[in-house]
XYZ file of C-alpha atoms in Angstrom:
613
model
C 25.826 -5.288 -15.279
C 26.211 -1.738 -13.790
C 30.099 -1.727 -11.922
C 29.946 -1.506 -8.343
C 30.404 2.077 -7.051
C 33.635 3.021 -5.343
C 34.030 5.272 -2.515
C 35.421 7.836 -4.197
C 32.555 8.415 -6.728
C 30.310 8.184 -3.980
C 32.239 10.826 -2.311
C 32.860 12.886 -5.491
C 29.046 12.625 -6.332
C 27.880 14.051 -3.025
C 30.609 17.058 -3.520
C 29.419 18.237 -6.987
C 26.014 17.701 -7.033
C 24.470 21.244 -7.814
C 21.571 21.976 -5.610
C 18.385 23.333 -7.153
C 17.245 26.769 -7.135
C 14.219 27.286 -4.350
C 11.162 26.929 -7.115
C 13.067 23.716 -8.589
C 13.205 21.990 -5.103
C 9.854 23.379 -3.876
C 8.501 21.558 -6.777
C 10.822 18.647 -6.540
C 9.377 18.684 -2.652
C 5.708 18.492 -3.323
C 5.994 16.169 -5.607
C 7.793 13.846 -3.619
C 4.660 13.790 -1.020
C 1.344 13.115 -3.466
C -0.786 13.148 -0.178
C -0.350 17.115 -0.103
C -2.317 17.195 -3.851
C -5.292 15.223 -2.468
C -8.420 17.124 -2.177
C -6.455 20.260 -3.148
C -9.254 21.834 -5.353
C -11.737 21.661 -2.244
C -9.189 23.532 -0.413
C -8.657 25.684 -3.110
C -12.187 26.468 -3.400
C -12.098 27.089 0.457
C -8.983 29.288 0.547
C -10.763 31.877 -2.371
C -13.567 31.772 -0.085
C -11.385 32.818 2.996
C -9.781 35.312 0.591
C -13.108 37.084 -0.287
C -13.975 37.161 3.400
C -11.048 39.348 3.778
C -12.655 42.485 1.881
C -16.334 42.215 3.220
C -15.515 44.926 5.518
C -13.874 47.653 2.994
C -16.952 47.283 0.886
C -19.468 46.724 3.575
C -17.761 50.346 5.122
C -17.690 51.836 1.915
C -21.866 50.889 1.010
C -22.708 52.184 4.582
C -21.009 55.717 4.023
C -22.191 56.198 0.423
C -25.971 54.342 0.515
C -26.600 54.735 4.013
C -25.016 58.014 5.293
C -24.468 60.194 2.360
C -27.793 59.039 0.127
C -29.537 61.226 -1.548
C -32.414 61.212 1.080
C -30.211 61.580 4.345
C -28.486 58.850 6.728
C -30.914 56.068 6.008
C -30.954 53.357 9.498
C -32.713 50.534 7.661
C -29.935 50.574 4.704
C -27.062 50.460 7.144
C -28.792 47.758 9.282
C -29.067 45.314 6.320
C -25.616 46.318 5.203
C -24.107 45.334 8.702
C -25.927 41.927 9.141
C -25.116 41.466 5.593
C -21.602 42.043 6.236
C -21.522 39.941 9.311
C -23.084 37.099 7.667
C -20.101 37.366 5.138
C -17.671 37.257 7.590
C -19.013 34.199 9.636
C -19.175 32.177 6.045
C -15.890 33.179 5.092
C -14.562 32.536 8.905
C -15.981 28.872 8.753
C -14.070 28.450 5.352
C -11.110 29.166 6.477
C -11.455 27.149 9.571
C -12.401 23.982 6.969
C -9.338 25.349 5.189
C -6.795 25.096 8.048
C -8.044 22.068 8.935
C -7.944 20.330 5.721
C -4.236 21.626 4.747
C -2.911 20.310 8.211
C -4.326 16.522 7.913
C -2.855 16.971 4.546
C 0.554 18.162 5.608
C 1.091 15.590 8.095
C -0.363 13.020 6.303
C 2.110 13.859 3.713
C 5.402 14.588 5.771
C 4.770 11.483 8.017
C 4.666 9.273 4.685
C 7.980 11.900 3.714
C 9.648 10.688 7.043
C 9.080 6.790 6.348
C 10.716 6.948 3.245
C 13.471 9.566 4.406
C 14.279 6.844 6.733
C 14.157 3.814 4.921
C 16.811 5.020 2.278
C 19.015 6.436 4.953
C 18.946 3.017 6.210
C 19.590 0.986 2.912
C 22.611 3.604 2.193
C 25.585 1.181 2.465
C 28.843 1.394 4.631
C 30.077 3.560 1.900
C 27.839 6.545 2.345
C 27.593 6.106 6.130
C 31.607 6.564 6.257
C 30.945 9.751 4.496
C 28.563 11.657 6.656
C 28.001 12.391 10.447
C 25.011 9.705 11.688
C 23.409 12.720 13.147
C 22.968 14.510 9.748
C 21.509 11.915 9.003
C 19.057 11.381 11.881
C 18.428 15.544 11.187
C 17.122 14.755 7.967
C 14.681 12.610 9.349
C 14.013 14.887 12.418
C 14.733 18.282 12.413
C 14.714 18.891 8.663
C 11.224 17.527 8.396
C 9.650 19.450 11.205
C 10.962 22.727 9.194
C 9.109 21.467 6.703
C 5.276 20.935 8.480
C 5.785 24.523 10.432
C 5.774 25.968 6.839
C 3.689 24.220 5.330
C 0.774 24.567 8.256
C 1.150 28.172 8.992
C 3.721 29.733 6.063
C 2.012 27.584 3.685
C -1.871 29.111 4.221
C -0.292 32.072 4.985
C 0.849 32.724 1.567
C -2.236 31.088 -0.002
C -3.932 33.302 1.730
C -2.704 36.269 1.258
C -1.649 36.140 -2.578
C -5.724 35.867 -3.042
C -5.705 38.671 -0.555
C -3.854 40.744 -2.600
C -5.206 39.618 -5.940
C -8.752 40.775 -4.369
C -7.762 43.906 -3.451
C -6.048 45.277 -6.041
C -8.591 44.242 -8.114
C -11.215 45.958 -5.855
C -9.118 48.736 -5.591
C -8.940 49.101 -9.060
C -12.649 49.255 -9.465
C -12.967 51.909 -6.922
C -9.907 53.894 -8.154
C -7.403 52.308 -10.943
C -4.931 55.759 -10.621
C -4.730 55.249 -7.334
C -4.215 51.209 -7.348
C -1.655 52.176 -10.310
C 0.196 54.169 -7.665
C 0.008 51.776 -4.777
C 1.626 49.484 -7.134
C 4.380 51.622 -8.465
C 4.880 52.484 -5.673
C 5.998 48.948 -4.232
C 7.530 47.881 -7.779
C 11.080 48.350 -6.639
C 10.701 46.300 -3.324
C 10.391 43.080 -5.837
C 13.370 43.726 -7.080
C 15.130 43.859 -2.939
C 13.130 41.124 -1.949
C 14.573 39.057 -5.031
C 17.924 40.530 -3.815
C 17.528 39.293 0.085
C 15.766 36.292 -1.118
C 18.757 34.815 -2.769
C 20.721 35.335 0.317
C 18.566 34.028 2.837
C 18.590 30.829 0.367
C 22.009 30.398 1.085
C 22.122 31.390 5.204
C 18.896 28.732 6.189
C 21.008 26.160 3.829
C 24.079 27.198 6.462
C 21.687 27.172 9.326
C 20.337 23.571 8.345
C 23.979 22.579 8.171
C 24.766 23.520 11.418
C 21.991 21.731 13.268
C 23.091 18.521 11.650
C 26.255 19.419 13.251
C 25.315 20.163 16.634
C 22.978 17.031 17.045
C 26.066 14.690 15.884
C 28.242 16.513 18.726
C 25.462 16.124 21.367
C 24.810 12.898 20.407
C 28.530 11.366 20.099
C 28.993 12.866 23.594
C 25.574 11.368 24.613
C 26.371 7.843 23.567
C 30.092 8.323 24.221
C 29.579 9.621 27.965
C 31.814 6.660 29.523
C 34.693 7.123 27.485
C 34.402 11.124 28.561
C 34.146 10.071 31.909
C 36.646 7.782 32.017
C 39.275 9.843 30.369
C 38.295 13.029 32.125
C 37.514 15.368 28.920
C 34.406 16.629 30.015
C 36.340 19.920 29.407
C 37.307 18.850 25.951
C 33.786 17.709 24.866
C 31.988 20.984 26.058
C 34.418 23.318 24.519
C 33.528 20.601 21.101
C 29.590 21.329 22.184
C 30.384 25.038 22.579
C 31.726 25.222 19.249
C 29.128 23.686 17.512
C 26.111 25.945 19.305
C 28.152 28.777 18.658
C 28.161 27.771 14.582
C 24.925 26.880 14.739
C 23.596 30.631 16.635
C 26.221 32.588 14.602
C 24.215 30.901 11.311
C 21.044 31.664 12.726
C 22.004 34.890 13.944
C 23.225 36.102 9.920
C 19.629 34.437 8.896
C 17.562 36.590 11.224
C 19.751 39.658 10.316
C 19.220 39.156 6.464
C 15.416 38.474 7.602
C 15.439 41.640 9.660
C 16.357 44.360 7.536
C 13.952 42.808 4.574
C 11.240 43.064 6.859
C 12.122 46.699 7.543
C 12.516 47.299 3.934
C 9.050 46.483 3.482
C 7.741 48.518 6.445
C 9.404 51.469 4.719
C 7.653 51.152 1.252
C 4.324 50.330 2.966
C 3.990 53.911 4.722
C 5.310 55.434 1.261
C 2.180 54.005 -0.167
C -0.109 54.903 2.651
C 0.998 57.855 2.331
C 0.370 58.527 -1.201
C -2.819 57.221 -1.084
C -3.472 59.870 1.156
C -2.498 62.948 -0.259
C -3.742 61.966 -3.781
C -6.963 60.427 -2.456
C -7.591 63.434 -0.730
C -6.561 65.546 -4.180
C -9.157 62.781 -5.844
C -11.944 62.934 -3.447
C -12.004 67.224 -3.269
C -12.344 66.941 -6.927
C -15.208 64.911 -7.085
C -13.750 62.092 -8.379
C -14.005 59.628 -5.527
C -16.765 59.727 -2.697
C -15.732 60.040 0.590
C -17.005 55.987 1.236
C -14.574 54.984 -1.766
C -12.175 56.732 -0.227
C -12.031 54.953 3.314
C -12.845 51.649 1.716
C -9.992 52.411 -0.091
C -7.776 53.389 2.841
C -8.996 49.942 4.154
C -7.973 47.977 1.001
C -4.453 49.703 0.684
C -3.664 47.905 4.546
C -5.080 44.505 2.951
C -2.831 45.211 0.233
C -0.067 45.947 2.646
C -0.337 43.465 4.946
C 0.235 40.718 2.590
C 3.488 42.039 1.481
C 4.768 42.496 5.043
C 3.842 39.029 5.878
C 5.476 37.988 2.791
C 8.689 39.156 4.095
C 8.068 36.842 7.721
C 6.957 33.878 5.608
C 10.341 34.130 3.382
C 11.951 32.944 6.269
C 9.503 29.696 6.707
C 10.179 29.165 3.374
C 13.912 29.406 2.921
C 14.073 27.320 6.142
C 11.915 24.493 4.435
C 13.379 24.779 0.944
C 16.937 24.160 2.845
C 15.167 21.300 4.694
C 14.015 19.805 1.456
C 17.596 20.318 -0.047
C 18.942 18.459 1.955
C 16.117 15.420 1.888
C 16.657 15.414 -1.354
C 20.206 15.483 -1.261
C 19.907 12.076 0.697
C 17.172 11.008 -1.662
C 18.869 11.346 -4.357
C 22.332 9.051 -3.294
C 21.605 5.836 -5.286
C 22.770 3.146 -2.498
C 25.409 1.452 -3.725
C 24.244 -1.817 -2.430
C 20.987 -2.491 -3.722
C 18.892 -5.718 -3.945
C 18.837 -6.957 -7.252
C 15.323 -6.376 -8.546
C 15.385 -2.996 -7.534
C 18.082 -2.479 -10.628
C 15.608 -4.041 -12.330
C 17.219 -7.821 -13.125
C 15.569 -10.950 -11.727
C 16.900 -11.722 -7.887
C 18.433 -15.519 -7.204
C 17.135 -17.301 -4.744
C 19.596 -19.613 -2.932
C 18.294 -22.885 -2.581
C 18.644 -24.199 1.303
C 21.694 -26.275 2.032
C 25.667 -25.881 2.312
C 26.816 -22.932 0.720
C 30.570 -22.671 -1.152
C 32.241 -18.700 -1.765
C 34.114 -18.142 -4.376
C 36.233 -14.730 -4.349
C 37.623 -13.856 -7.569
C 40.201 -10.939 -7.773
C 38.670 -8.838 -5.626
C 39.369 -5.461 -4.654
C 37.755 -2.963 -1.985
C 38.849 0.683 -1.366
C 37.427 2.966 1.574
C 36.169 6.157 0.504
C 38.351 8.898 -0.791
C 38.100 13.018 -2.002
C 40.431 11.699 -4.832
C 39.792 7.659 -6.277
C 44.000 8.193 -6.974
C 43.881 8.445 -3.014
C 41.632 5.641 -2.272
C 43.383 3.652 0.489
C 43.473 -0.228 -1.049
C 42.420 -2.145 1.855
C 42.142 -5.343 0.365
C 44.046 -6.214 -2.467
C 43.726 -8.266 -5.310
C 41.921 -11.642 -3.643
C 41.356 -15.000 -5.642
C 40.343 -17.910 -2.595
C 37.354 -20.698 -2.685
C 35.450 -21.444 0.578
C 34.262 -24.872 0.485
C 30.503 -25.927 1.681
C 30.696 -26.696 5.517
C 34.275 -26.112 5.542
C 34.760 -24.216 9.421
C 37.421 -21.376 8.663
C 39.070 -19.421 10.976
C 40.788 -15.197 9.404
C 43.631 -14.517 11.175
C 45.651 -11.256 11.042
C 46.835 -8.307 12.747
C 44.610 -4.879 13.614
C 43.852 -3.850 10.091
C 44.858 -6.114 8.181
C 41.792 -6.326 6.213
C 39.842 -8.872 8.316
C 36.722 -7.085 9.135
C 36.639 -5.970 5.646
C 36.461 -9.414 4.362
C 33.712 -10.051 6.348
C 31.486 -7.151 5.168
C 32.343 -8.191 1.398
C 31.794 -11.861 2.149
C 28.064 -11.086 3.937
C 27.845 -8.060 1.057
C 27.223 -4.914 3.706
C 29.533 -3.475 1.260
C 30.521 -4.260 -2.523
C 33.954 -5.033 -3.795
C 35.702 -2.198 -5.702
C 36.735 -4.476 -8.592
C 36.275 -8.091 -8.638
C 33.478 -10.522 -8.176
C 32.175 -12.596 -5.019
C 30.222 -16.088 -6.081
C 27.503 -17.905 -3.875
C 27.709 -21.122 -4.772
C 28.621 -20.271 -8.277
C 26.088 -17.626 -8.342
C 27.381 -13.914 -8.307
C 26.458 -12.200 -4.366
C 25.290 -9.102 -6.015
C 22.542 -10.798 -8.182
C 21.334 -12.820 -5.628
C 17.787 -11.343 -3.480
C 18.243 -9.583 -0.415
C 15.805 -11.468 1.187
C 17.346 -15.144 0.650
C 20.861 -13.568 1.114
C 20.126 -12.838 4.770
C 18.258 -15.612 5.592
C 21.025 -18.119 4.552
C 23.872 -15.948 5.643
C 24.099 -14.685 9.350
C 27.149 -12.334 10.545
C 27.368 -11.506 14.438
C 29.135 -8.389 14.383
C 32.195 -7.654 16.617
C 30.309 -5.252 19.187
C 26.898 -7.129 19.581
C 24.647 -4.315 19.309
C 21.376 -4.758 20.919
C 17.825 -2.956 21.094
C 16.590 -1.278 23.629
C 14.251 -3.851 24.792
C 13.945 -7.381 26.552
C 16.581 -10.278 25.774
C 13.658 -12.303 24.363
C 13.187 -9.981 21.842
C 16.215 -9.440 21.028
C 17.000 -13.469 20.063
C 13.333 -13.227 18.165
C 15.241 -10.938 15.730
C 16.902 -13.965 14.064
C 13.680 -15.813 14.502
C 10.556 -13.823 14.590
C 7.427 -15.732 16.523
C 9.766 -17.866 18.385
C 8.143 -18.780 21.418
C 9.772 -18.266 24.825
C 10.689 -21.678 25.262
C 12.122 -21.545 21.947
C 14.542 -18.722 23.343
C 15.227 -20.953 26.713
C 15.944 -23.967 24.300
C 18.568 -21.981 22.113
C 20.247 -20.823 25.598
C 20.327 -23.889 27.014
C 21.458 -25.524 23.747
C 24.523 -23.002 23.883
C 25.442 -23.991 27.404
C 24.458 -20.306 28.689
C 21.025 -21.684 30.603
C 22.636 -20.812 34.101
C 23.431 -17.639 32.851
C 20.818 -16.264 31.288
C 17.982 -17.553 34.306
C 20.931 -15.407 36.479
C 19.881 -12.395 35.249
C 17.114 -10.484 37.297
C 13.836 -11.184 34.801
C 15.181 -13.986 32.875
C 15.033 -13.660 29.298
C 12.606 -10.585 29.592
C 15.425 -8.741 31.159
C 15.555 -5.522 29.398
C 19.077 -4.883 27.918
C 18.872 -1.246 27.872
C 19.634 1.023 24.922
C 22.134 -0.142 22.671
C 22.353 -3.137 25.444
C 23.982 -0.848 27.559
C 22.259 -2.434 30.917
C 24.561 -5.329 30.252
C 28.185 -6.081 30.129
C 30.084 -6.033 26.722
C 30.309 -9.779 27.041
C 26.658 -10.668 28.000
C 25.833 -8.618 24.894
C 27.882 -10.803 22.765
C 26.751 -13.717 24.195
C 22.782 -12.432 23.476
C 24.303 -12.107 20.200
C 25.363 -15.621 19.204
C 21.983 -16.782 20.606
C 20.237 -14.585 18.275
C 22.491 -16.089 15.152
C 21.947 -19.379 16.524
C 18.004 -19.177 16.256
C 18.332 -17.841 12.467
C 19.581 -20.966 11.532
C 22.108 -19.879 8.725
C 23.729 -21.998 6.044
C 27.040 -19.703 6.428
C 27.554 -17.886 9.876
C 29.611 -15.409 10.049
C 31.739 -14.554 13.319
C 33.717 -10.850 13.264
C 35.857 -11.770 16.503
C 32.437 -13.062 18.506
C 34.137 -13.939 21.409
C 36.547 -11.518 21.982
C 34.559 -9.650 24.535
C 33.791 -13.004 27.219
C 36.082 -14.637 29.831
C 38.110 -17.976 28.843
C 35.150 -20.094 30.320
C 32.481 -18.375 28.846
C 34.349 -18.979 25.392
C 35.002 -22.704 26.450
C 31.252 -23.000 26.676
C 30.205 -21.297 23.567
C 33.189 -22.686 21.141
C 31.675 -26.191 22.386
C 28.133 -24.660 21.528
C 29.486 -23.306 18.275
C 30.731 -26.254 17.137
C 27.282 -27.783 17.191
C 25.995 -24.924 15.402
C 28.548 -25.028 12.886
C 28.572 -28.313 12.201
C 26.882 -29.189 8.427
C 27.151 -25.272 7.638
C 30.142 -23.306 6.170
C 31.281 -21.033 9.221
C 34.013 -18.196 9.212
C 35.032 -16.659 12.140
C 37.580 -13.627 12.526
C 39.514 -14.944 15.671
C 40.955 -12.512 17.390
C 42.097 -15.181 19.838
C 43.974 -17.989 18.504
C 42.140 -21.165 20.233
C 39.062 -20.189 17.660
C 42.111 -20.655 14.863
C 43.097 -24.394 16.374
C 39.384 -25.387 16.979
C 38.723 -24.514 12.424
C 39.436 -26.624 9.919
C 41.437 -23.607 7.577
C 43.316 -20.819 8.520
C 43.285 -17.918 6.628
C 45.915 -15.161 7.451
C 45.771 -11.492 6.328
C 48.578 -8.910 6.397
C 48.254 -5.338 5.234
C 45.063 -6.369 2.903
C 46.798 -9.540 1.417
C 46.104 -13.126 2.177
C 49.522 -14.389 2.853
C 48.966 -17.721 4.401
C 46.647 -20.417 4.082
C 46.325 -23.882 5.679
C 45.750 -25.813 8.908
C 46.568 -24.440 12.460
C 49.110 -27.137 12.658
C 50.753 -26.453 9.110
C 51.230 -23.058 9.340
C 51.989 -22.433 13.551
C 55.114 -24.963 12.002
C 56.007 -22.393 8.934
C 57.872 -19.050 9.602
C 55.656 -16.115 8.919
C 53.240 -13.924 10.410
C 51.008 -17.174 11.491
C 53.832 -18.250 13.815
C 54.566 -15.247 15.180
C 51.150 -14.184 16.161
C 50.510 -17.341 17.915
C 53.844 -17.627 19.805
C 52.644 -14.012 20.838
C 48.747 -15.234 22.446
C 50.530 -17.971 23.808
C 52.913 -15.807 25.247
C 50.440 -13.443 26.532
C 48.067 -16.268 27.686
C 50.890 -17.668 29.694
C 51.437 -14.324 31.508
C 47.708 -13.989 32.214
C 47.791 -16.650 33.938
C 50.257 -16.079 36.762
């Protein structure tokens, strides 16, 4: 069995993993996207087509001077005619290739980079708690987002471009040389060092886009912490604090950018310069060539003619570099995300056979286990739970008890496996969690999590999540069966009141309380409660610890209380202190032992009390 990855090789393997030089990760990039190979010969075939088109009119010009002006008979109208509607004919063939061509590579491209996106996304989301504590969410969402559209700009216009115009210049060198292979030989020296500057800028522009791509992921997590996080700026009154935060991350970002178009500036001047030092020697030998007698006069201006298709190609080269190092940094970084192995995987996808958990009660076993939050150094790894040995009973009702940190939430996570111990094994009745199938793991186990989150849609929907296809009266059944009927007809559209994004058209406690309605409809074998009713008033949580109990009744329960009347209502306390389990029993055993049990509940009751007057 492979060991369960700890934070700090997850950590240490994002840190030293050596990205790939641009060809590597071009290729890498292509070949993660098969849909960009399909029907590539066709457009191929197209794009050599579009590429011929390209010199019709050098040799079209070059026919009409030498057959039709300067025959041997005199200017001859009939010859230039045919050569012009010739030419023309060409042009309109090669035009409608190229159109084909265009059209082709861009149903392609997005056919591929939409496919790119879906599975961009889906490992970003199966990436466990342990990666997601290691990078900004809106990285993340930029790899998704941002990083992909760099990606279809190049590939739609940078992407012909360069297809394009490397059979451009293929074709006219090669129709240069037939016309004049000194010449082309000179053309050709005479751009022979810029290879060696572009190689030069090309290998710094690598590294600025890969800066630039950074910095975007940067900015969209600032603007979209301060989005989400607009109350709490509000509220505080750091508006001035959060812009200077925003200020700081556009000015990264445009100082990036800024280097990247500087780099991408002076290359493209570079090439400007060697492009009129071969114009110009075409000129002055062509001239030499054609007093001699050895080129005609209509070589000599188709040749002119070719030179600029030469030309052009290798200016454009020097805008496309830019598309490209842009997209090669986007891929980078998709790959970077591709490549993280979750460290929470289902089973069968480490290629072992998945358990299915037959339906009834359910028993955990925890056997010395261990978990440790990410850290730059594993020597550093902050033990937040430490050594653990406990058995949960089936249908037992427990209650985890403990102050702020104490390891509570964490036992959750382990205990529903959003995260992996460190060292250590967790059994499902008898069966160990991490060989057991995602799919029958989360329909037997449900966990409401402490801050409800919701989607942004109606409350109906929302509840359907733990039960998809359940009928509206389904939903008004579960409501009603949790005493929250009044409530939930209070609200303006019933349940197809819209909650909002993130639930945010709701209180903290309605969300919670849409919450425990959606667990109750899944119907688990072990629910899970991190501190569930934290967020309601004292009669809300009278109603739903009566509704609870039904729900809980028959089915192992464990509920993080972060009031202590959820502790007297279960049948086992659990208490946690700095990561250890330091007392276990009844409410009534251990409120009558000195310890930390005691002490916390003298300190509700004292708090309750003064609530109260």
């Amino acid at each position: 069995m492979t060991p369960p990855k700890t934070g700090a090789r997850v950590l240490e393997e994002i840190d030293h993993r050596q990205p790939d030089g641009a060809w590597a990760t071009l290729v890498r990039g292509l070949r993660l996207s098969p849909e960009f190979r399909e029907g590539l010969w066709l457009t191929l075939l197209l794009a050599g087509i579009t590429t011929a088109g390209r010199v019709v009119v050098p040799v079209t010009v070059q026919q009409v001077v030498d057959r039709g002006l300067r025959g041997a008979g005199g200017p001859d109208v009939d010859v230039v005619a045919q050569l012009v509607v010739a030419g023309a004919a060409a042009i309109a063939a090669t035009s409608a290739a190229g159109y084909i061509m265009n059209y082709r590579l861009a149903r392609a491209t997005e056919t591929a980079l939409s496919a790119l996106r879906v599975r961009a996304f889906r490992h970003i989301h199966d990436l466990s708690m342990l990666h997601h504590a290691t990078e900004h969410r809106g990285a993340l969402v930029s790899r998704v987002t941002s990083d992909v559209d760099t990606i279809s700009q190049f590939m739609q216009w940078g992407g012909v471009v360069l297809l394009v115009n490397l059979g451009q210049l293929l074709v006219a060198a090669a129709v240069m040389a037939y016309y004049s292979w000194p010449l082309t030989l000179l053309v050709i020296l005479s751009f022979a060092p810029l290879t060696l500057i572009l190689h030069w800028f090309q290998r710094r522009l690598s590294s600025a886009y890969d800066l630039v791509r950074r910095r975007v992921g940067e900015l969209m997590t600032a603007i979209a912490e301060s989005v989400v996080g607009a109350a709490v700026i509000r509220a505080y009154y750091i508006q001035e604090r959060t812009d200077r935060r925003i200020d700081q991350a556009v000015d990264r970002e445009y100082t990036a950018q800024r280097r990247a178009a500087r780099l991408s500036t002076t290359m493209f001047s570079t090439a400007e310069i060697f492009s009129g030092i071969a114009t110009a020697v075409v000129v002055v030998v062509g001239v030499r060539l054609g007093v001699a007698g050895d080129l005609s006069e209509g070589r000599l201006v188709a040749f002119l003619f070719l030179v600029t298709l030469f030309i052009g190609p290798v200016q454009v080269a020097t805008e496309v570099l830019n598309e490209v190092q842009t997209a090669i940094a986007g891929w980078r970084r998709i790959l970077n995300v591709l490549d993280t192995e979750p460290d929470v995987v289902d089973p069968s996808q480490r290629g072992g056979a998945a358990l299915v958990i037959p339906p009834g009660p359910i028993g955990i076993t925890f056997e010395d286990v261990v978990f440790s939050y990410p850290a730059r150094d594993a020597d550093e790894a902050p033990v937040v739970l430490h050594p653990l040995s406990l058995t949960l009973r089936p249908q037992a009702s427990v209650a985890i008890v403990g102050e702020t940190g104490s390891g509570k939430t964490t036992f959750a996570k382990l205990l529903t496996r959003l995260m992996d111990p460190t060292a250590g094994r967790i059994l499902i009745n008898g069966a160990p969690l991490r060989d057991v199938a995602f799919e029958s793991l989360r329909n037997r186990v449900v966990m409401v999590p402490q801050d409800g989150f919701l989607f942004d849609n109606s409350v109906a929907v929302n509840v359907r999540h733990g039960h998809p296809g359940l009928p509206d009266d389904g939903v008004r059944l579960a409501f009603l069966e949790l005493g929250l009927a009044d409530w939930v007809e209070s609200l303006p559209h019933g349940i197809h009141t819209r909650v909002g994004e993130r639930g945010e058209a709701l209180s903290v406690g309605e969300r919670q309380l849409v919450a425990l309605a959606r667990a109750y409809v899944a119907g688990p074998d072990l629910l899970v409660l991190d501190e569930a009713t934290s967020a309601v008033d004292p009669a809300t949580e009278v109603r739903i610890q009566r509704a609870l109990d039904g729900l809980t009744r028959g089915r192992t329960s464990v509920a993080i209380a972060h009031r202590l009347s959820t502790a007297e209502a279960a049948e086992e306390v659990l208490v946690f202190d700095a990561g250890r389990l330091v007392q276990r029993g009844t409410h009534r055993e251990l409120v009558d032992q000195e310890g930390p049990y005691a002490r916390l509940h003298a300190s509700w009751i004292a708090g309750s009390v003064g609530s109260s007057r």
